[in-house]
Short mmCIF file of C-alpha atoms and ligand atoms in Angstrom, two decimals:
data_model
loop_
_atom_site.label_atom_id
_atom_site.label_comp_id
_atom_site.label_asym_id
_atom_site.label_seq_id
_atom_site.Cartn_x
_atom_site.Cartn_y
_atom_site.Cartn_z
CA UNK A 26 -51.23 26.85 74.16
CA UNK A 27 -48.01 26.42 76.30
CA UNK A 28 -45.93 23.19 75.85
CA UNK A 29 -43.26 23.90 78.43
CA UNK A 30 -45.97 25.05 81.17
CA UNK A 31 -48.27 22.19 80.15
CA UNK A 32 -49.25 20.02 83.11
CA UNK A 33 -48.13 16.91 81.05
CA UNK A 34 -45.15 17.87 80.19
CA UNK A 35 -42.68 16.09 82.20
CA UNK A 36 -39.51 17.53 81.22
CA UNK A 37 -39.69 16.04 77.09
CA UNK A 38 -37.13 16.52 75.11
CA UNK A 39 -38.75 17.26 72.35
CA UNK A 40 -42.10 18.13 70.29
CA UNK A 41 -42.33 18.45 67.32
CA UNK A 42 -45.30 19.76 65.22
CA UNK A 43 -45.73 19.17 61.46
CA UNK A 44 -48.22 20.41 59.30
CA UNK A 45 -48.19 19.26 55.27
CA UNK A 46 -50.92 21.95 53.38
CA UNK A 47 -51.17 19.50 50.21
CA UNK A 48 -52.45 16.25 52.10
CA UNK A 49 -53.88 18.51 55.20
CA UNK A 50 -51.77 16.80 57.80
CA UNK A 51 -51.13 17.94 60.81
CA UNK A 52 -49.40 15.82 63.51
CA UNK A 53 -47.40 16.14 66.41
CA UNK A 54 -44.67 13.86 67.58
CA UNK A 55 -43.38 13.93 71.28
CA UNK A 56 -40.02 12.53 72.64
CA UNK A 57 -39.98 12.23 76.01
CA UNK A 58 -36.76 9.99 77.21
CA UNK A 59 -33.56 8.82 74.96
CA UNK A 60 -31.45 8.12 77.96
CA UNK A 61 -31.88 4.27 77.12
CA UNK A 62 -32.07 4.43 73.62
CA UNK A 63 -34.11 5.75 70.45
CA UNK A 64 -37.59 6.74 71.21
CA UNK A 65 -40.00 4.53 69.63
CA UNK A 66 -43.97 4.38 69.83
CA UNK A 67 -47.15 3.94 67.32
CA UNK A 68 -48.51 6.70 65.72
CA UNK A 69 -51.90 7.72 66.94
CA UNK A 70 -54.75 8.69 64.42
CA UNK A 71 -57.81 10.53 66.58
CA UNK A 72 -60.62 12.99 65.43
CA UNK A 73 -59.18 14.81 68.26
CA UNK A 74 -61.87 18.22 69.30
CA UNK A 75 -58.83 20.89 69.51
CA UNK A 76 -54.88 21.44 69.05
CA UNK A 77 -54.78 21.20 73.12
CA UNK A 78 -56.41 17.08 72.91
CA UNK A 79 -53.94 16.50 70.41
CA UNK A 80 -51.08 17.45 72.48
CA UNK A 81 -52.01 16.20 75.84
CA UNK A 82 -52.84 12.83 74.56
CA UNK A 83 -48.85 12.88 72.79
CA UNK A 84 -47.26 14.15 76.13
CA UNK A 85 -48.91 11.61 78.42
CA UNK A 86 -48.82 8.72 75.61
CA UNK A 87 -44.94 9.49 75.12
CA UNK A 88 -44.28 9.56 78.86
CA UNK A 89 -46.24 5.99 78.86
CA UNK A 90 -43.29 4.52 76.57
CA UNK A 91 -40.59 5.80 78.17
CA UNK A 92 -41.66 3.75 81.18
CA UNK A 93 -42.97 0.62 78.97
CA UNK A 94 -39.70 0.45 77.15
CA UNK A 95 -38.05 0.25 80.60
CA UNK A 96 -40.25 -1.98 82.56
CA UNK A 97 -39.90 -4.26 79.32
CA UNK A 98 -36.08 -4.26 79.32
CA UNK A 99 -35.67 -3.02 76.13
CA UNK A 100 -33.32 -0.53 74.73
CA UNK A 101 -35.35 1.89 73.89
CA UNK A 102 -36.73 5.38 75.05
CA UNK A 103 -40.26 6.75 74.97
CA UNK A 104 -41.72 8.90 72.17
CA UNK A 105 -45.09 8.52 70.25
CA UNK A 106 -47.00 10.37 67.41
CA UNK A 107 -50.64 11.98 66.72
CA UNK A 108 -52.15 12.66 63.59
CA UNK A 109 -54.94 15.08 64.18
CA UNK A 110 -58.45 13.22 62.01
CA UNK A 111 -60.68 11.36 61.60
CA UNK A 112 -59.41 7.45 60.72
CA UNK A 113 -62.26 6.47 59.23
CA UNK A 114 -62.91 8.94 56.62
CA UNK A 115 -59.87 11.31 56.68
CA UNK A 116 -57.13 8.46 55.27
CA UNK A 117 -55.13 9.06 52.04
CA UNK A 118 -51.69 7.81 50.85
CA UNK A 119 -51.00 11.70 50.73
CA UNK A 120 -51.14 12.50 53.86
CA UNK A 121 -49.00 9.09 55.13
CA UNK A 122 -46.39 9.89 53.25
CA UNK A 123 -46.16 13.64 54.67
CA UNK A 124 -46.43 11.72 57.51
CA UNK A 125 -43.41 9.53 57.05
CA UNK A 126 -41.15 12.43 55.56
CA UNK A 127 -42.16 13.87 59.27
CA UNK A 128 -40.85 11.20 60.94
CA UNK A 129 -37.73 11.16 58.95
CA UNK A 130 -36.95 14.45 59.59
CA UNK A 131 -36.11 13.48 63.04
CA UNK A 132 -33.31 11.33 61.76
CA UNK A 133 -33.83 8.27 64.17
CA UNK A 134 -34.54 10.26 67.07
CA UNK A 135 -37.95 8.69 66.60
CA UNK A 136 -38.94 5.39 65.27
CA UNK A 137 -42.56 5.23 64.94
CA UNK A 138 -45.28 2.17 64.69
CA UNK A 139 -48.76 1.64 64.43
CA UNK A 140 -51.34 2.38 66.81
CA UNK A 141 -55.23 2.87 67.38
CA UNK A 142 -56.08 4.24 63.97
CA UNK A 143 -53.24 3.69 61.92
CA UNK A 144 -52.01 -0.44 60.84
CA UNK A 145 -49.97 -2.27 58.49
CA UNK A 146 -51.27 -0.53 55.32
CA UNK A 147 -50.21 3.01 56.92
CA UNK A 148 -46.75 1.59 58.15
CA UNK A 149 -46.06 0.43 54.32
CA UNK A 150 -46.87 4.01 52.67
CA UNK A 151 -44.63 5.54 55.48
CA UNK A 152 -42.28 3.35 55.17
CA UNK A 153 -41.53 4.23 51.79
CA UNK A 154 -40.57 7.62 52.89
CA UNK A 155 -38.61 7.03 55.84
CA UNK A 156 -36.57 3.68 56.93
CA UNK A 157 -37.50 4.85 60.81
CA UNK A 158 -40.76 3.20 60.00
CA UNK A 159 -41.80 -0.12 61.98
CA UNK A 160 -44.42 -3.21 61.68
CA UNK A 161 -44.52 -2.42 57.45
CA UNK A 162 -43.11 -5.75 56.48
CA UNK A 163 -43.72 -9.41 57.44
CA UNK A 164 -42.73 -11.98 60.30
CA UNK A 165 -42.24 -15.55 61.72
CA UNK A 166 -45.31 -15.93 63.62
CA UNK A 167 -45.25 -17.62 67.33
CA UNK A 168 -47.48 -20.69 66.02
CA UNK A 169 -45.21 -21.13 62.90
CA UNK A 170 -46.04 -19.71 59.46
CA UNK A 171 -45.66 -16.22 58.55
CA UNK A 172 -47.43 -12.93 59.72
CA UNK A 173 -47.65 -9.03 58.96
CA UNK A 174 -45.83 -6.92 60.92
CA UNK A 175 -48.77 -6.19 63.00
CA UNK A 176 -47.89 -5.74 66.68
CA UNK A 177 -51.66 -6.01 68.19
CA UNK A 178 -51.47 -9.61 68.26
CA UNK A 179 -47.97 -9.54 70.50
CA UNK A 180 -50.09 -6.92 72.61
CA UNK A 181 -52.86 -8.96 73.26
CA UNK A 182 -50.50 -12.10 74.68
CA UNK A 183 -48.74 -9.99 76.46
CA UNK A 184 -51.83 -8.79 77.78
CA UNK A 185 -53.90 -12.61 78.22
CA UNK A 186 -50.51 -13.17 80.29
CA UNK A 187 -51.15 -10.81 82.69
CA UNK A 188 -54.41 -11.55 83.03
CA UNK A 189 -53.60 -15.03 83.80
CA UNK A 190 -51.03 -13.77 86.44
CA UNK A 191 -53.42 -10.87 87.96
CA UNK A 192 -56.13 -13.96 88.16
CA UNK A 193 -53.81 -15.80 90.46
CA UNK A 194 -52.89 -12.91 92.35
CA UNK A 195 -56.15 -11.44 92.90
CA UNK A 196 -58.54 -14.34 92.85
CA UNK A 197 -55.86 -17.60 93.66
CA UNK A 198 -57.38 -18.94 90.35
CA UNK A 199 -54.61 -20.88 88.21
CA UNK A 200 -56.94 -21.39 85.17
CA UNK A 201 -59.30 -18.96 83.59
CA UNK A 202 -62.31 -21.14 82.67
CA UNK A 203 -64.86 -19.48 83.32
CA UNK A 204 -63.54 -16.62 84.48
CA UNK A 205 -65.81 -13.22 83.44
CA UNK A 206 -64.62 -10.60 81.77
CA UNK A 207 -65.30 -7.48 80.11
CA UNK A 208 -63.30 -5.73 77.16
CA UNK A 209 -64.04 -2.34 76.29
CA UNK A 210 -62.89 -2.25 72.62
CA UNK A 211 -62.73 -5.19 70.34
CA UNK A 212 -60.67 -3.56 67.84
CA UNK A 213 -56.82 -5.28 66.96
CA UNK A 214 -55.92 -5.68 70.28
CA UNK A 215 -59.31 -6.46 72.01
CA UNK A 216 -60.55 -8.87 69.49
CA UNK A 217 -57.41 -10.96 69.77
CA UNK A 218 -57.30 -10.78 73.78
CA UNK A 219 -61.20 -11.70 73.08
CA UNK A 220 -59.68 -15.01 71.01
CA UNK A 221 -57.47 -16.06 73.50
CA UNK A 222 -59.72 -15.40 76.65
CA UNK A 223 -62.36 -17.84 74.60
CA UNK A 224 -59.94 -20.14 73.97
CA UNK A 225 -58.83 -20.44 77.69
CA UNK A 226 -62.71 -20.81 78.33
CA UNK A 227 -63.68 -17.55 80.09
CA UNK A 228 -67.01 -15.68 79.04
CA UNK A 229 -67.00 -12.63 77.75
CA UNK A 230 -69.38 -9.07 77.49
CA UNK A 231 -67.82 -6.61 75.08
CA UNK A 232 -68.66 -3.34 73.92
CA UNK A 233 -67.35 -0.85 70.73
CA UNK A 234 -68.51 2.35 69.83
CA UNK A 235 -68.38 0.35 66.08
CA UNK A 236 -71.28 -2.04 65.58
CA UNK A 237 -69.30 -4.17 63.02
CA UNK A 238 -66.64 -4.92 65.98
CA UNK A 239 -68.84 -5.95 68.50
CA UNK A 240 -70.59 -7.79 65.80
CA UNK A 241 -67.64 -9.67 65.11
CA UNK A 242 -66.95 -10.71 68.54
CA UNK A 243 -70.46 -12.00 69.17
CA UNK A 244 -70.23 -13.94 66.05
CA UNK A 245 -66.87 -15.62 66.00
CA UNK A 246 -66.58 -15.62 70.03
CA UNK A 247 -70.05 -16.06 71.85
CA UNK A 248 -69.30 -12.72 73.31
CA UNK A 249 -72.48 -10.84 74.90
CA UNK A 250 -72.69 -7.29 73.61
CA UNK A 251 -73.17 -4.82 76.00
CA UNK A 252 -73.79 -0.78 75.93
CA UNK A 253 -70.91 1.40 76.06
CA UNK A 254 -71.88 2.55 79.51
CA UNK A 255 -73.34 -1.06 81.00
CA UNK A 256 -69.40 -2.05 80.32
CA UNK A 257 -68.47 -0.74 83.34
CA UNK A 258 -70.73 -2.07 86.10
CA UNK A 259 -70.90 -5.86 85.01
CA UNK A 260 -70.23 -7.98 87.94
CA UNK A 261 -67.31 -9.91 86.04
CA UNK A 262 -63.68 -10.90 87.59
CA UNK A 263 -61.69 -8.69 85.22
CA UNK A 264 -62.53 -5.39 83.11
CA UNK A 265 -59.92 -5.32 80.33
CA UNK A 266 -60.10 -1.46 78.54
CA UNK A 267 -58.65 -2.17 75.08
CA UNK A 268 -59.96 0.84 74.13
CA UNK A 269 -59.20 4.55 74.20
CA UNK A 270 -57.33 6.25 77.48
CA UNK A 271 -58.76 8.09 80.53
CA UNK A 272 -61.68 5.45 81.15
CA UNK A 273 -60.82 5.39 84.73
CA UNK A 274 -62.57 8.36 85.95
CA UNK A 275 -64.13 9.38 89.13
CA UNK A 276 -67.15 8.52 86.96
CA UNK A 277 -66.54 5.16 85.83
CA UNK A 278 -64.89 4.46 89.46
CA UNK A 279 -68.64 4.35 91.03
CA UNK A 280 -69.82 2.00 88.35
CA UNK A 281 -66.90 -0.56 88.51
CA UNK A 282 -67.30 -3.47 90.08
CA UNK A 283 -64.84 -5.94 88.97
CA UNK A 284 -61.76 -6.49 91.25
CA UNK A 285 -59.12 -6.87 88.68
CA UNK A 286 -58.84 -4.13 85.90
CA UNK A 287 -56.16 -5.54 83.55
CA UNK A 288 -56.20 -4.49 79.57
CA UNK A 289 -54.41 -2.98 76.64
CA UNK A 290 -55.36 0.67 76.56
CA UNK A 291 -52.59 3.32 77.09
CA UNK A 292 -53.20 5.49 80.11
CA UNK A 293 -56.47 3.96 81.65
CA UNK A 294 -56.29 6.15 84.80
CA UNK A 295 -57.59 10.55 84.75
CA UNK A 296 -55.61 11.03 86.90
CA UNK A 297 -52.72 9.16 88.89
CA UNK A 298 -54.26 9.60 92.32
CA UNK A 299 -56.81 7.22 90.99
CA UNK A 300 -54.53 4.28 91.62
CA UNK A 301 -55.13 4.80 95.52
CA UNK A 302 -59.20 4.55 95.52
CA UNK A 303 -58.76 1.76 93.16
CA UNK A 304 -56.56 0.08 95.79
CA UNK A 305 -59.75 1.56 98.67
CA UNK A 306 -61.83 -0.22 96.30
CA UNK A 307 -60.21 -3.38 96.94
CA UNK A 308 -59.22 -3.49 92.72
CA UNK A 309 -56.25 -4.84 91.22
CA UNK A 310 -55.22 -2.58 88.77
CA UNK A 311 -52.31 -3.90 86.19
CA UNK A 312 -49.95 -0.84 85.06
CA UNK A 313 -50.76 -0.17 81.65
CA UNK A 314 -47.62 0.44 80.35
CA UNK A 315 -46.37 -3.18 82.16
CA UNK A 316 -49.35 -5.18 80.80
CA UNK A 317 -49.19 -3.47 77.10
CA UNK A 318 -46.06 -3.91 76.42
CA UNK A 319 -46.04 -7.11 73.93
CA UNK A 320 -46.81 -4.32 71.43
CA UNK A 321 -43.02 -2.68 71.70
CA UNK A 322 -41.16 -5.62 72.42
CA UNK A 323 -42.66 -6.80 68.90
CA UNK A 324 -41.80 -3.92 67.05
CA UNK A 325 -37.98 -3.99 68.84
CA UNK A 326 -37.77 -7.50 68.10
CA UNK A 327 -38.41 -6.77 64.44
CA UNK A 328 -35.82 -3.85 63.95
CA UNK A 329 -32.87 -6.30 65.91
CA UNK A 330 -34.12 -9.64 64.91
CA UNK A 331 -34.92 -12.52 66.75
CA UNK A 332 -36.66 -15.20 66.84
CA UNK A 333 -40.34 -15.98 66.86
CA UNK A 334 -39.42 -17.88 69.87
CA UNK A 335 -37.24 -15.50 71.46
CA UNK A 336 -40.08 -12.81 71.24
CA UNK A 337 -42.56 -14.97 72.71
CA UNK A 338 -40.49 -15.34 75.73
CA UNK A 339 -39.37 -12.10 76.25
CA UNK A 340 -43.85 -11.24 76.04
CA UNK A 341 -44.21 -13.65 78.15
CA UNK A 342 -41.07 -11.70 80.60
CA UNK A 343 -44.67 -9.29 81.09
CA UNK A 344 -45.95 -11.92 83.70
CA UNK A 345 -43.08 -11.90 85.93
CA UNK A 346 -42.82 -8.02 86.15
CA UNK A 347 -46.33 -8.22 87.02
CA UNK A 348 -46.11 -10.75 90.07
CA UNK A 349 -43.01 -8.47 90.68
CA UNK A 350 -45.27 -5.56 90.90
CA UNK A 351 -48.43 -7.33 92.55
CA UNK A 352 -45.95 -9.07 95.35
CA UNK A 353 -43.95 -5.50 95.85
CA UNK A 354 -47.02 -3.30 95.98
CA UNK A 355 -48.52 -5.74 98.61
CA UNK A 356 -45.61 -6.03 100.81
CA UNK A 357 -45.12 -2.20 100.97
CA UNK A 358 -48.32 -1.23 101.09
CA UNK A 359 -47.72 1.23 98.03
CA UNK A 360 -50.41 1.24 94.46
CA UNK A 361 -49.18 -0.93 91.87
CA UNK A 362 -48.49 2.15 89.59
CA UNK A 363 -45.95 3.65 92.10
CA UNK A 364 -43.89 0.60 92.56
CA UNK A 365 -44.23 0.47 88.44
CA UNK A 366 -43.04 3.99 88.22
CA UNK A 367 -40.37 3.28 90.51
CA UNK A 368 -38.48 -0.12 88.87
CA UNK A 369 -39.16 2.02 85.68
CA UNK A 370 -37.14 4.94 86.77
CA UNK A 371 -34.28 2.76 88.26
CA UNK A 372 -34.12 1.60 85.33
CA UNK A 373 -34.23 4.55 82.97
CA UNK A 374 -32.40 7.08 85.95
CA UNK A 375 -35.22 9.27 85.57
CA UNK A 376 -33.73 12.41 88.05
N1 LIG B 28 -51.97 -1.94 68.73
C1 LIG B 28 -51.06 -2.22 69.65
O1 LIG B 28 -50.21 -3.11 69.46
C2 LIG B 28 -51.06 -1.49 70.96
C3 LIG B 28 -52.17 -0.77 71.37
N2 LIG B 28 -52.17 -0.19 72.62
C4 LIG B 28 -53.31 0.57 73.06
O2 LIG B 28 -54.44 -0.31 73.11
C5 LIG B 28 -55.62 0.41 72.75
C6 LIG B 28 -56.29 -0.28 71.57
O3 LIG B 28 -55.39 -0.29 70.48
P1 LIG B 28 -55.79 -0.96 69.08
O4 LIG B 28 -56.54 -2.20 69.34
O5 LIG B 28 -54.57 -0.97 68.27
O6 LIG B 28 -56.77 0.15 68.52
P2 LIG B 28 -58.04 -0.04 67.57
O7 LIG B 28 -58.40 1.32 67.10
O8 LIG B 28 -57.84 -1.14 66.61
O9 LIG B 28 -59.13 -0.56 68.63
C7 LIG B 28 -59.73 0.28 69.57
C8 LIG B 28 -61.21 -0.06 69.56
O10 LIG B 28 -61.84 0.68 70.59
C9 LIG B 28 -63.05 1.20 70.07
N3 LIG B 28 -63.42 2.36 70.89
C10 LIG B 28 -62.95 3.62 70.86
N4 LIG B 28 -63.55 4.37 71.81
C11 LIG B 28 -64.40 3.54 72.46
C12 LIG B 28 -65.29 3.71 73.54
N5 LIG B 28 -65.44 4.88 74.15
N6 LIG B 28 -66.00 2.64 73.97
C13 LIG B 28 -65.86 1.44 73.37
N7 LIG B 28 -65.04 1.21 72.33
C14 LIG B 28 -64.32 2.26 71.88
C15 LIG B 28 -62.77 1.49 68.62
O11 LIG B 28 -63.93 1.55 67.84
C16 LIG B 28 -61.89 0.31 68.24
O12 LIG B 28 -62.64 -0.80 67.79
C17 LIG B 28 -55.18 1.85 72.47
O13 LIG B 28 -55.28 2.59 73.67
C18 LIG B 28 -53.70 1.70 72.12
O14 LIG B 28 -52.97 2.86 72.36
C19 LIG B 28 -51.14 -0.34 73.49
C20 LIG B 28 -50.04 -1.05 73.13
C21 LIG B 28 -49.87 -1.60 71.80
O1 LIG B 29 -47.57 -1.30 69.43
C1 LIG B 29 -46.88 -0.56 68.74
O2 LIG B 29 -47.09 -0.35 67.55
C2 LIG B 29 -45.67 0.08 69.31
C3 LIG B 29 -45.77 0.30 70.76
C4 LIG B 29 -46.69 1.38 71.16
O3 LIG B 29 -46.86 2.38 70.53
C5 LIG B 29 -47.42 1.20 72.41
O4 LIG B 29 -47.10 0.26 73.15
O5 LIG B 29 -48.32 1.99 72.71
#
């Protein structure tokens, strides 16, 4: 397996793998861009098939938040971590602290955070081993009070904000009552998008490939439960994929049918070229890495400070780099993930 050769690579600075025999870890942390600062980004737990998953889903995740970071205006640069098993069953404090003392053995060059499969509870072990550790401790929350340093909630405003703003691009709709929409994953960030989509009196159709997290949405939201494959072809206004990447597919393209696709998950598209049939299709299709980004302003705002207030604003910063985007791509007849690419690079020199 090549990692300078691989088709993901994209000129990284760095990859590192580590491998602990006592706890069984084995992990693999990718920095892709420091030009604007430290690379920081979640670590990743995933029962993934082979070595080769592993690393792909690093490289392109890593790549992801080198752009986020930049479309977010944050001085940072892009890096992320994996953690090869199974989250559900292959969890010990063993094998998160090997995983911190990798992370400090880059010195700062990476800061890491939590991500699908890993939380608070994993950022506090690691955090014990290493000080490059985010989202262990606790915060001001937006709505007063105090909160764990869990980012998924920042994610999912950030995300209901570009929904709203996608809405009134797309549909010329300035409220979202009821609006449809369907969220593949109602894990941390789905199930809070889920909350605030209720709340702003849209109806919702989720699916989860675990029973107990659909369950939960149908019981504290009203949310219909749908299959894992019906998710795609609902005739709803916006499909929000909250959970894993890749989900749009020449596959999946067929099925979808809603003309905004606007959710949490890092690296929704196969394949990039898939941004110009969505446009053919006549879809909106919000940048990932612009939409997701409450997630890393969250965790930045933590490590400089800042207020509760001052993070919600800068979240909220998501919706106007969205119209940005929508109005841009529009005008010069260009997918919304080029003119993304390209305000990220200018912003990040990218050669
Ligand atoms: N947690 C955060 O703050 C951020 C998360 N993201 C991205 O958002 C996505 C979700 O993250 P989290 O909510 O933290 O993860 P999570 O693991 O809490 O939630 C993901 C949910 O998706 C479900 N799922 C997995 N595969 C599925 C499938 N094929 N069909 C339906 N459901 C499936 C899981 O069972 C889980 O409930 C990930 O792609 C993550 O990288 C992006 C930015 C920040
Ligand atoms: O949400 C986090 O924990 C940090 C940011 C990140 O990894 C992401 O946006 O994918």
């Amino acid at each position: 397996m090549s990692v300078f050769s691989h088709v993901e690579f994209d000129g990284h600075e760095q990859v590192v793998y580590g491998h602990d025999k006592a706890s069984g870890l084995k992990a693999i942390i990718a920095i892709h861009n420091t030009n604007l600062g430290p690379a920081l980004g979640g670590c990743r737990m995933w029962p993934y098939a082979n070595d080769e998953q592993a690393l792909r889903d690093v490289l392109r995740l890593s790549r992801g938040m080198t752009y986020k970071s930049a479309l977010a205006n944050l001085p940072l640069g892009g890096g992320k971590a994996v953690i090869i098993g199974d989250p559900h069953t292959g969890k010990s404090e063993a094998l998160f602290q090997a995983m911190g003392d990798f992370v400090d053995s880059l010195c700062g060059r990476y800061i890491t955070a939590a991500d699908s499969g890993t939380g608070v509870a994993e950022m506090q072990i690691m955090a014990e081993r290493s000080r490059h550790v985010a989202g262990a401790g606790q915060r001001e929350a937006f709505d007063g009070g105090i909160r764990n340093g869990d980012p998924s909630p920042s994610t999912a405003y950030g995300v209901f904000i570009g929904i709203q703003v996608a809405v009134k691009h797309r549909l010329r709709r300035d409220d979202l009552r009821g609006l449809k929409v369907a969220i593949q994953g109602v894990g941390q960030v789905g199930f809070s998008l889920a909350r605030h989509l209720k709340e702003a009196g849209a109806e919702l159709w989720v699916t989860d490939i675990v029973d107990a997290n659909v369950r939960r949405a149908v019981e504290q939201l009203g949310a219909k439960a749908v299959s894992q494959n019906d998710i795609y072809g609902l005739d709803v206004d916006v499909f929000a994929p909250c959970a894993m990447g890749g989900i749009i597919n020449l596959q999946t393209l067929e099925a979808l049918r809603a003309p905004i696709i606007a959710g949490a998950a890092n690296n929704q598209l196969a394949d990039a070229q898939l941004a110009e049939e969505l446009v053919r299709n006549g879809c909106l299709y919000a940048p990932d890495y612009a939409i997701n980004a409450g997630g890393i302003i969250d965790v930045y705002f933590e490590r400089s400070g800042g207020s509760a207030a001052e993070l919600k604003a800068h979240i909220e910063g998501i919706g106007n780099t969205l119209r940005q985007i929508f109005v841009r791509a529009e005008q010069e007849g260009r997918t919304t993930t080029a003119v993304a690419d390209r305000l990220a690079e200018e912003r990040f020199g990218a050669k």
